[in-house]
Coordinates of C-alpha atoms and ligand atoms in Angstrom, one line a residue:
M1 CA -6.2 -1.5 -2.6
T2 CA -5.7 2.3 -2.5
I3 CA -2.4 4.0 -1.8
A4 CA -2.9 7.6 -0.5
I5 CA 0.2 9.8 -0.6
V6 CA -0.1 13.1 1.4
G7 CA 2.3 15.7 -0.2
A8 CA 3.4 16.4 -3.7
G9 CA 7.0 17.2 -2.9
L10 CA 10.0 15.2 -4.2
G11 CA 9.4 12.1 -2.0
G12 CA 5.7 11.8 -2.7
L13 CA 6.1 12.4 -6.4
A14 CA 9.0 10.0 -6.8
L15 CA 6.9 7.3 -5.1
A16 CA 3.9 8.0 -7.3
R17 CA 6.0 7.9 -10.5
V18 CA 7.8 4.6 -9.6
L19 CA 4.4 3.0 -8.7
H20 CA 3.0 4.3 -12.1
V21 CA 6.0 2.8 -13.9
H22 CA 5.0 -0.6 -12.3
G23 CA 1.3 -0.3 -13.2
V24 CA 0.1 0.8 -9.7
E25 CA -1.9 4.1 -9.6
P26 CA -1.8 5.9 -6.3
V27 CA -3.6 9.2 -5.4
V28 CA -1.5 12.2 -4.2
Y29 CA -3.2 14.8 -2.0
E30 CA -1.4 18.2 -2.0
R31 CA -2.3 21.2 0.2
D32 CA -1.2 23.8 -2.4
A33 CA -3.9 24.9 -4.8
S34 CA -1.7 24.2 -7.9
R35 CA 1.9 23.5 -8.9
E36 CA 2.5 27.3 -9.3
A37 CA 0.9 28.2 -6.0
R38 CA 4.2 28.6 -4.1
R39 CA 7.8 29.4 -5.1
Q40 CA 9.7 26.1 -4.7
G41 CA 13.1 27.6 -3.7
G42 CA 16.5 27.3 -5.1
M43 CA 18.9 24.7 -6.5
L44 CA 19.3 21.1 -5.3
D45 CA 22.4 19.1 -5.6
I46 CA 21.4 15.6 -6.8
H47 CA 23.8 12.7 -6.4
S48 CA 22.5 9.5 -4.8
G49 CA 19.0 10.6 -5.8
Q50 CA 20.0 9.9 -9.4
R51 CA 19.4 6.2 -8.7
A52 CA 15.8 7.0 -7.9
L53 CA 15.4 9.0 -11.1
R54 CA 16.7 5.9 -13.0
E55 CA 14.0 3.7 -11.3
A56 CA 11.5 6.4 -12.3
G57 CA 12.7 6.2 -15.9
L58 CA 13.6 9.9 -15.8
L59 CA 17.4 9.9 -15.5
E60 CA 18.1 11.0 -19.1
R61 CA 15.6 13.8 -19.0
F62 CA 17.0 14.9 -15.6
L63 CA 20.6 15.0 -17.0
A64 CA 19.4 17.0 -20.0
I65 CA 18.1 19.8 -17.7
A66 CA 20.5 19.6 -14.8
R67 CA 23.5 22.0 -14.6
A68 CA 26.8 20.2 -14.4
E69 CA 28.7 23.5 -14.1
G70 CA 26.6 24.1 -10.9
Q71 CA 29.1 21.8 -9.2
D72 CA 31.7 24.7 -9.3
M73 CA 32.8 25.8 -5.8
R74 CA 34.6 28.7 -4.3
L75 CA 35.4 28.9 -0.6
L76 CA 36.5 32.1 1.1
E77 CA 37.2 33.8 4.4
P78 CA 35.4 36.9 5.6
D79 CA 38.5 39.1 4.8
G80 CA 38.3 38.0 1.2
T81 CA 41.0 35.3 1.2
L82 CA 40.2 32.7 -1.4
L83 CA 40.8 29.2 0.1
L84 CA 39.6 27.0 -2.6
Q85 CA 38.3 27.2 -6.2
E86 CA 37.1 24.2 -8.1
D87 CA 35.8 24.6 -11.6
T88 CA 34.0 21.8 -13.3
P89 CA 35.7 20.7 -16.6
D90 CA 33.4 20.6 -19.6
D91 CA 33.8 16.8 -19.9
A92 CA 33.5 16.0 -16.1
P93 CA 30.8 13.4 -15.2
A94 CA 27.7 14.9 -13.7
L95 CA 28.1 13.3 -10.3
R96 CA 26.5 16.1 -8.3
P97 CA 24.7 18.4 -10.8
E98 CA 22.5 21.1 -9.6
I99 CA 18.9 21.4 -10.7
D100 CA 16.3 24.1 -10.0
R101 CA 13.8 22.6 -7.5
T102 CA 10.9 23.8 -9.7
D103 CA 12.3 22.0 -12.7
L104 CA 12.8 18.7 -10.8
R105 CA 9.3 18.9 -9.4
N106 CA 7.8 19.6 -12.9
L107 CA 9.8 16.7 -14.3
L108 CA 8.1 14.3 -11.9
L109 CA 4.7 16.0 -12.1
D110 CA 4.7 15.8 -15.9
A111 CA 5.5 12.1 -15.8
L112 CA 2.3 11.2 -13.9
P113 CA -1.1 10.6 -15.4
A114 CA -3.5 13.6 -15.2
G115 CA -5.5 13.6 -12.1
T116 CA -3.0 11.7 -10.0
V117 CA -2.3 14.8 -7.9
R118 CA -5.4 16.2 -6.2
W119 CA -4.5 19.9 -5.6
G120 CA -5.9 22.0 -2.8
R121 CA -6.5 19.0 -0.5
A122 CA -4.8 19.7 2.9
F123 CA -4.7 16.6 5.1
D124 CA -5.9 17.1 8.6
H125 CA -6.1 13.7 10.3
A126 CA -6.8 10.0 9.7
E127 CA -9.2 7.7 11.6
D128 CA -10.3 4.1 10.9
G129 CA -9.0 4.0 7.4
V130 CA -10.5 7.4 6.4
L131 CA -8.5 10.5 5.6
H132 CA -10.0 13.8 6.7
F133 CA -9.1 17.0 4.9
A134 CA -9.1 20.6 6.1
D135 CA -12.1 21.4 3.8
G136 CA -14.2 18.8 5.6
S137 CA -14.0 16.2 2.7
T138 CA -13.0 12.5 3.4
E139 CA -11.4 9.7 1.4
R140 CA -10.9 6.0 2.1
H141 CA -7.5 4.4 1.8
D142 CA -5.6 1.1 2.5
L143 CA -2.1 2.5 2.9
L144 CA -1.3 6.1 4.0
V145 CA 2.1 7.5 3.0
G146 CA 3.1 10.8 4.8
A147 CA 5.2 12.7 2.3
D148 CA 4.2 16.0 3.8
G149 CA 7.6 17.4 4.7
A150 CA 9.2 18.9 7.8
N151 CA 6.0 19.7 9.7
S152 CA 4.3 16.5 8.8
R153 CA 0.7 16.0 10.1
V154 CA 1.0 12.2 9.3
R155 CA 4.2 11.7 11.5
P156 CA 2.4 11.9 14.9
L157 CA 0.4 8.8 13.8
L158 CA 3.7 6.9 14.1
T159 CA 6.0 8.7 16.6
D160 CA 6.0 11.5 19.1
A161 CA 9.3 12.8 17.8
R162 CA 9.3 16.5 16.8
P163 CA 11.8 18.6 14.9
A164 CA 14.1 20.6 17.2
H165 CA 15.7 23.9 16.4
L166 CA 19.3 23.6 15.1
G167 CA 20.6 26.8 16.5
Q168 CA 20.8 28.2 13.0
N169 CA 18.7 31.0 11.5
V170 CA 19.0 31.9 7.9
V171 CA 17.9 35.0 5.9
E172 CA 17.4 34.3 2.2
L173 CA 18.0 37.0 -0.4
C174 CA 17.9 37.1 -4.2
I175 CA 19.7 39.1 -6.9
P176 CA 17.6 38.7 -10.1
D177 CA 19.1 38.9 -13.6
I178 CA 22.6 39.2 -12.1
D179 CA 24.5 39.0 -15.4
R180 CA 22.9 42.1 -16.7
A181 CA 22.3 44.0 -13.4
H182 CA 25.6 43.3 -11.6
P183 CA 28.2 41.6 -14.0
D184 CA 31.0 42.2 -11.5
L185 CA 29.2 40.3 -8.8
A186 CA 28.1 37.6 -11.3
A187 CA 31.8 37.0 -12.2
M188 CA 32.7 36.9 -8.5
V189 CA 30.1 34.3 -7.6
G190 CA 30.8 32.2 -10.7
R191 CA 28.6 29.3 -12.1
G192 CA 28.0 27.4 -8.9
N193 CA 28.4 27.6 -5.1
Y194 CA 30.2 30.5 -3.4
W195 CA 30.8 30.1 0.3
V196 CA 32.2 32.5 2.9
L197 CA 32.5 30.9 6.3
G198 CA 33.2 33.1 9.3
D199 CA 33.0 32.7 13.1
G200 CA 29.3 32.4 14.0
K201 CA 28.1 33.6 10.5
S202 CA 28.3 32.5 6.9
L203 CA 27.3 33.8 3.4
A204 CA 26.4 31.3 0.8
A205 CA 25.6 32.5 -2.7
Q206 CA 24.5 30.2 -5.6
R207 CA 23.7 30.8 -9.2
N208 CA 20.2 29.5 -10.1
G209 CA 19.0 28.2 -13.5
D210 CA 16.9 31.3 -14.0
G211 CA 19.8 33.8 -13.9
C212 CA 19.3 34.9 -10.3
V213 CA 21.8 34.4 -7.5
R214 CA 20.3 33.2 -4.2
I215 CA 22.0 34.2 -1.0
G216 CA 21.7 32.5 2.4
L217 CA 23.0 34.5 5.3
S218 CA 23.3 32.1 8.3
F219 CA 23.6 33.0 11.9
Y220 CA 24.9 30.1 14.0
N221 CA 24.4 29.3 17.7
T222 CA 21.3 31.5 17.7
G223 CA 18.1 30.4 19.4
E224 CA 14.5 30.0 18.2
D225 CA 13.6 33.6 19.2
W226 CA 16.6 35.1 17.4
F227 CA 14.7 36.8 14.6
A228 CA 12.6 38.7 17.0
R229 CA 15.7 40.0 18.8
S230 CA 17.8 40.5 15.6
G231 CA 16.6 44.0 14.8
I232 CA 16.0 43.0 11.1
P233 CA 12.8 44.8 10.0
F234 CA 11.5 42.1 7.5
E235 CA 8.5 44.3 6.7
D236 CA 10.8 47.0 5.2
P237 CA 13.2 45.2 2.8
A238 CA 15.6 48.2 2.3
A239 CA 16.0 48.7 6.1
A240 CA 16.3 44.9 6.5
R241 CA 19.2 44.9 4.0
A242 CA 20.8 47.8 5.8
R243 CA 20.6 46.0 9.1
L244 CA 22.0 42.8 7.5
I245 CA 25.0 44.8 6.2
E246 CA 25.5 46.1 9.8
L247 CA 25.5 42.5 11.1
Y248 CA 28.2 41.7 8.6
D249 CA 30.4 44.6 9.8
G250 CA 34.1 43.8 9.3
W251 CA 33.5 41.5 6.3
D252 CA 35.1 42.4 2.9
A253 CA 33.1 45.0 1.0
R254 CA 32.5 42.6 -1.9
F255 CA 30.4 40.4 0.4
T256 CA 28.2 43.2 1.7
A257 CA 27.8 44.4 -1.9
L258 CA 26.0 41.1 -2.5
I259 CA 23.5 42.0 0.2
A260 CA 23.1 45.5 -1.1
A261 CA 22.3 44.3 -4.6
A262 CA 19.5 41.9 -3.5
D263 CA 15.9 42.7 -4.3
D264 CA 13.0 43.0 -1.9
T265 CA 12.6 39.2 -1.3
V266 CA 14.0 39.0 2.3
V267 CA 12.9 35.7 3.8
P268 CA 13.7 34.4 7.3
R269 CA 14.1 30.7 7.8
S270 CA 14.5 29.0 11.1
L271 CA 16.2 25.6 10.7
T272 CA 15.0 22.4 12.6
A273 CA 15.8 18.7 12.4
L274 CA 14.6 15.4 13.7
P275 CA 16.9 13.3 15.9
P276 CA 19.3 11.3 13.6
G277 CA 18.5 7.6 13.5
L278 CA 14.8 8.1 14.3
T279 CA 12.7 4.9 14.0
W280 CA 9.2 3.8 15.0
P281 CA 7.5 0.4 15.3
T282 CA 6.3 -0.6 11.8
N283 CA 2.6 -0.1 11.1
P284 CA 1.3 -2.0 8.1
T285 CA -1.1 0.8 7.0
I286 CA 1.0 4.0 7.5
T287 CA 4.5 5.0 6.6
L288 CA 6.6 8.2 5.9
V289 CA 9.0 9.3 3.2
G290 CA 11.3 12.3 3.0
D291 CA 11.6 15.1 5.5
A292 CA 8.5 13.7 7.3
A293 CA 10.6 10.7 8.2
H294 CA 14.1 12.2 8.7
L295 CA 14.3 16.0 8.5
M296 CA 18.1 16.7 8.6
P297 CA 20.3 19.8 8.4
P298 CA 20.2 21.2 4.8
V299 CA 23.7 20.3 3.7
G300 CA 22.8 18.4 0.5
E301 CA 21.2 15.1 1.5
G302 CA 17.5 15.7 2.2
A303 CA 16.2 15.8 -1.4
N304 CA 18.4 12.9 -2.4
M305 CA 17.0 10.8 0.5
A306 CA 13.4 11.8 -0.3
L307 CA 13.8 10.7 -3.9
L308 CA 15.4 7.4 -2.8
D309 CA 12.7 6.8 -0.2
G310 CA 10.0 7.2 -2.9
A311 CA 11.8 4.8 -5.3
V312 CA 12.6 2.1 -2.6
L313 CA 9.0 2.2 -1.2
G314 CA 7.5 2.2 -4.7
L315 CA 9.6 -0.9 -5.7
A316 CA 8.6 -2.7 -2.5
L317 CA 4.9 -2.0 -3.0
A318 CA 5.1 -3.1 -6.6
E319 CA 6.7 -6.4 -5.6
H320 CA 4.3 -7.0 -2.7
R321 CA 1.2 -5.5 -4.2
D322 CA -1.1 -7.8 -2.2
D323 CA 0.7 -7.3 1.1
F324 CA 1.3 -3.7 1.9
G325 CA 2.5 -4.6 5.4
A326 CA 5.4 -6.7 4.0
A327 CA 6.3 -3.8 1.6
V328 CA 6.3 -1.2 4.4
A329 CA 8.5 -3.5 6.6
E330 CA 11.0 -4.1 3.8
Y331 CA 11.1 -0.4 2.9
E332 CA 11.5 0.9 6.5
Q333 CA 14.4 -1.5 7.2
E334 CA 16.4 -0.1 4.3
M335 CA 15.2 3.5 4.8
F336 CA 16.1 3.6 8.6
E337 CA 19.6 2.4 7.9
R338 CA 20.3 4.5 4.9
T339 CA 18.9 7.8 6.2
A340 CA 20.5 7.4 9.7
A341 CA 23.9 7.4 8.0
A342 CA 23.0 10.4 5.9
A343 CA 21.5 12.2 9.0
R344 CA 24.7 11.6 11.1
M345 CA 26.9 12.8 8.2
S346 CA 24.7 15.9 7.9
A347 CA 24.9 16.5 11.7
D348 CA 28.7 16.3 11.5
I349 CA 28.8 18.9 8.7
Q350 CA 26.4 21.1 10.6
E351 CA 28.7 20.9 13.6
L352 CA 31.6 21.9 11.4
L353 CA 29.7 24.9 10.0
M354 CA 28.9 26.1 13.5
S355 CA 32.5 25.9 14.8
P356 CA 34.7 29.0 15.2
D357 CA 37.2 27.7 12.6
A358 CA 34.6 26.6 10.1
S359 CA 36.5 27.8 6.9
R360 CA 39.7 25.9 7.7
R361 CA 37.8 22.8 8.7
M362 CA 35.8 23.0 5.5
L363 CA 39.0 23.3 3.5
E364 CA 40.3 20.1 5.2
F365 CA 37.0 18.4 4.5
F366 CA 37.4 19.1 0.7
Q367 CA 41.2 18.7 0.7
P368 CA 42.1 16.1 3.3
S369 CA 45.9 16.0 3.9
Ligands
LIG401 C1 17.6 26.0 1.9 C2 17.5 24.5 1.7 C3 18.4 24.0 0.7 C4 18.4 22.6 0.5 N1 19.3 22.1 -0.5 C5 19.3 20.8 -0.7 C6 20.3 20.2 -1.6 O1 21.0 20.9 -2.3 N2 20.3 18.8 -1.8 C7 19.4 18.0 -1.1 O2 19.5 16.8 -1.2 N3 18.5 18.6 -0.2 C8 18.4 19.9 0.0 N4 17.5 20.4 0.9 C9 16.6 19.5 1.6 C10 15.4 19.2 0.7 O3 14.8 20.4 0.2 C11 14.3 18.4 1.4 O4 14.9 17.4 2.1 C12 13.3 17.8 0.4 O5 12.6 18.8 -0.3 C13 12.3 16.9 1.1 O6 11.3 16.5 0.2 P1 9.9 16.0 0.7 O7 9.1 15.5 -0.4 O8 10.1 15.1 1.9 O9 9.2 17.3 1.4 P2 8.8 18.7 0.7 O10 9.6 18.9 -0.6 O11 8.8 19.7 1.7 O12 7.3 18.4 0.2 C14 6.2 18.3 1.1 C15 4.9 18.5 0.3 O13 3.8 18.2 1.2 C16 2.9 19.3 1.1 N5 2.1 19.3 2.4 C17 2.5 19.6 3.6 N6 1.6 19.5 4.5 C18 0.5 19.0 3.9 C19 -0.8 18.6 4.3 N7 -1.2 18.7 5.6 N8 -1.7 18.1 3.3 C20 -1.3 18.0 2.0 N9 0.0 18.3 1.6 C21 0.8 18.8 2.5 C22 3.7 20.5 0.9 O14 2.9 21.6 0.4 C23 4.8 20.0 -0.1 O15 4.3 20.1 -1.4 C24 17.5 21.8 1.2 C25 16.6 22.3 2.1 C26 16.6 23.7 2.4 C27 15.7 24.3 3.4

């Protein structure tokens, strides 16, 4: 019986690894040509997902490369007022350590037998137990697992639901080698997360494992067409930075200095999410894990849920290896309940971030009276 996983992201790889640990060898079809084909993005805060890494036999290796000090947090207002500073003591437990997304993906990839991931295979559609790929090739399978992320092509086989725009548009910037190039800004951002929340806008800076600081500039209550109307010339990075500084007019000069110090990587990202609590009638031959199943606002749950999905489905398939339908039903029951709670919590935090008094509400969130 063949298990075909579409997508070598965190969900698909966690599933493949847990199956491998239990002596079941799936095949993972990945659209990218290689593991290095695309930059994987910034840091991930891994908390509940540690349970999945334990099931995958990788928790110790994870803790050895994760950054506990990445849990540090500073919360400020646009005029520069520091509302909250939390520094992680050296002996603090690594409850929510940060890890570079590339490092976590490599940890999972390196723990799979060679050949498990078939690179350069973009899934197009499935028909009568046959997968069809963009290059015209086909493969047979008994169970299809869509682990193909936010814009999943497997999802429409189970539900008509589509991600909807969240009313948030983000511009991502990067300051490479910040300790050497801008030591003053490096000290200001610190070892972890640095958040400035304003009315309708925010600036989030975060130190990454490779010495760069990534910055996310968020514009709230903005529509899907906002980038086209924003006047940000993405094709000219210097002019784009100048326009972004203009958009942050009135903010403390230390914050706009972060924008000015960024390199020429200026990436627009339009945020979407699926409806919280999405379900579908169980199909014994197809299921979904990760963002394909429950894309939610990016406030720190998605990767954890994707890892847990992979582990829970892997354990169910290992237990019911002659009855994939029973395994899928067991997995989906647990997954629907767990991820609905995470999606609702993420939607609440998203609502908080989009509110006019976001900084005060966030302070209350971290320091309830
Ligand atoms: C800016 C940002 C910050 C975030 N920070 C956090 C955080 O701190 N903590 C947290 O828990 N979550 C975070 N998230 C969410 C997290 O990144 C996602 O929830 C998680 O990566 C989902 O994993 P996945 O395996 O479902 O999908 P992905 O990681 O998107 O992987 C999908 C894979 O499928 C492949 N693929 C797509 N289509 C096809 C196809 N047709 N055929 C074959 N392969 C295909 C893709 O190339 C990709 O490799 C963040 C998200 C964003 C945008």
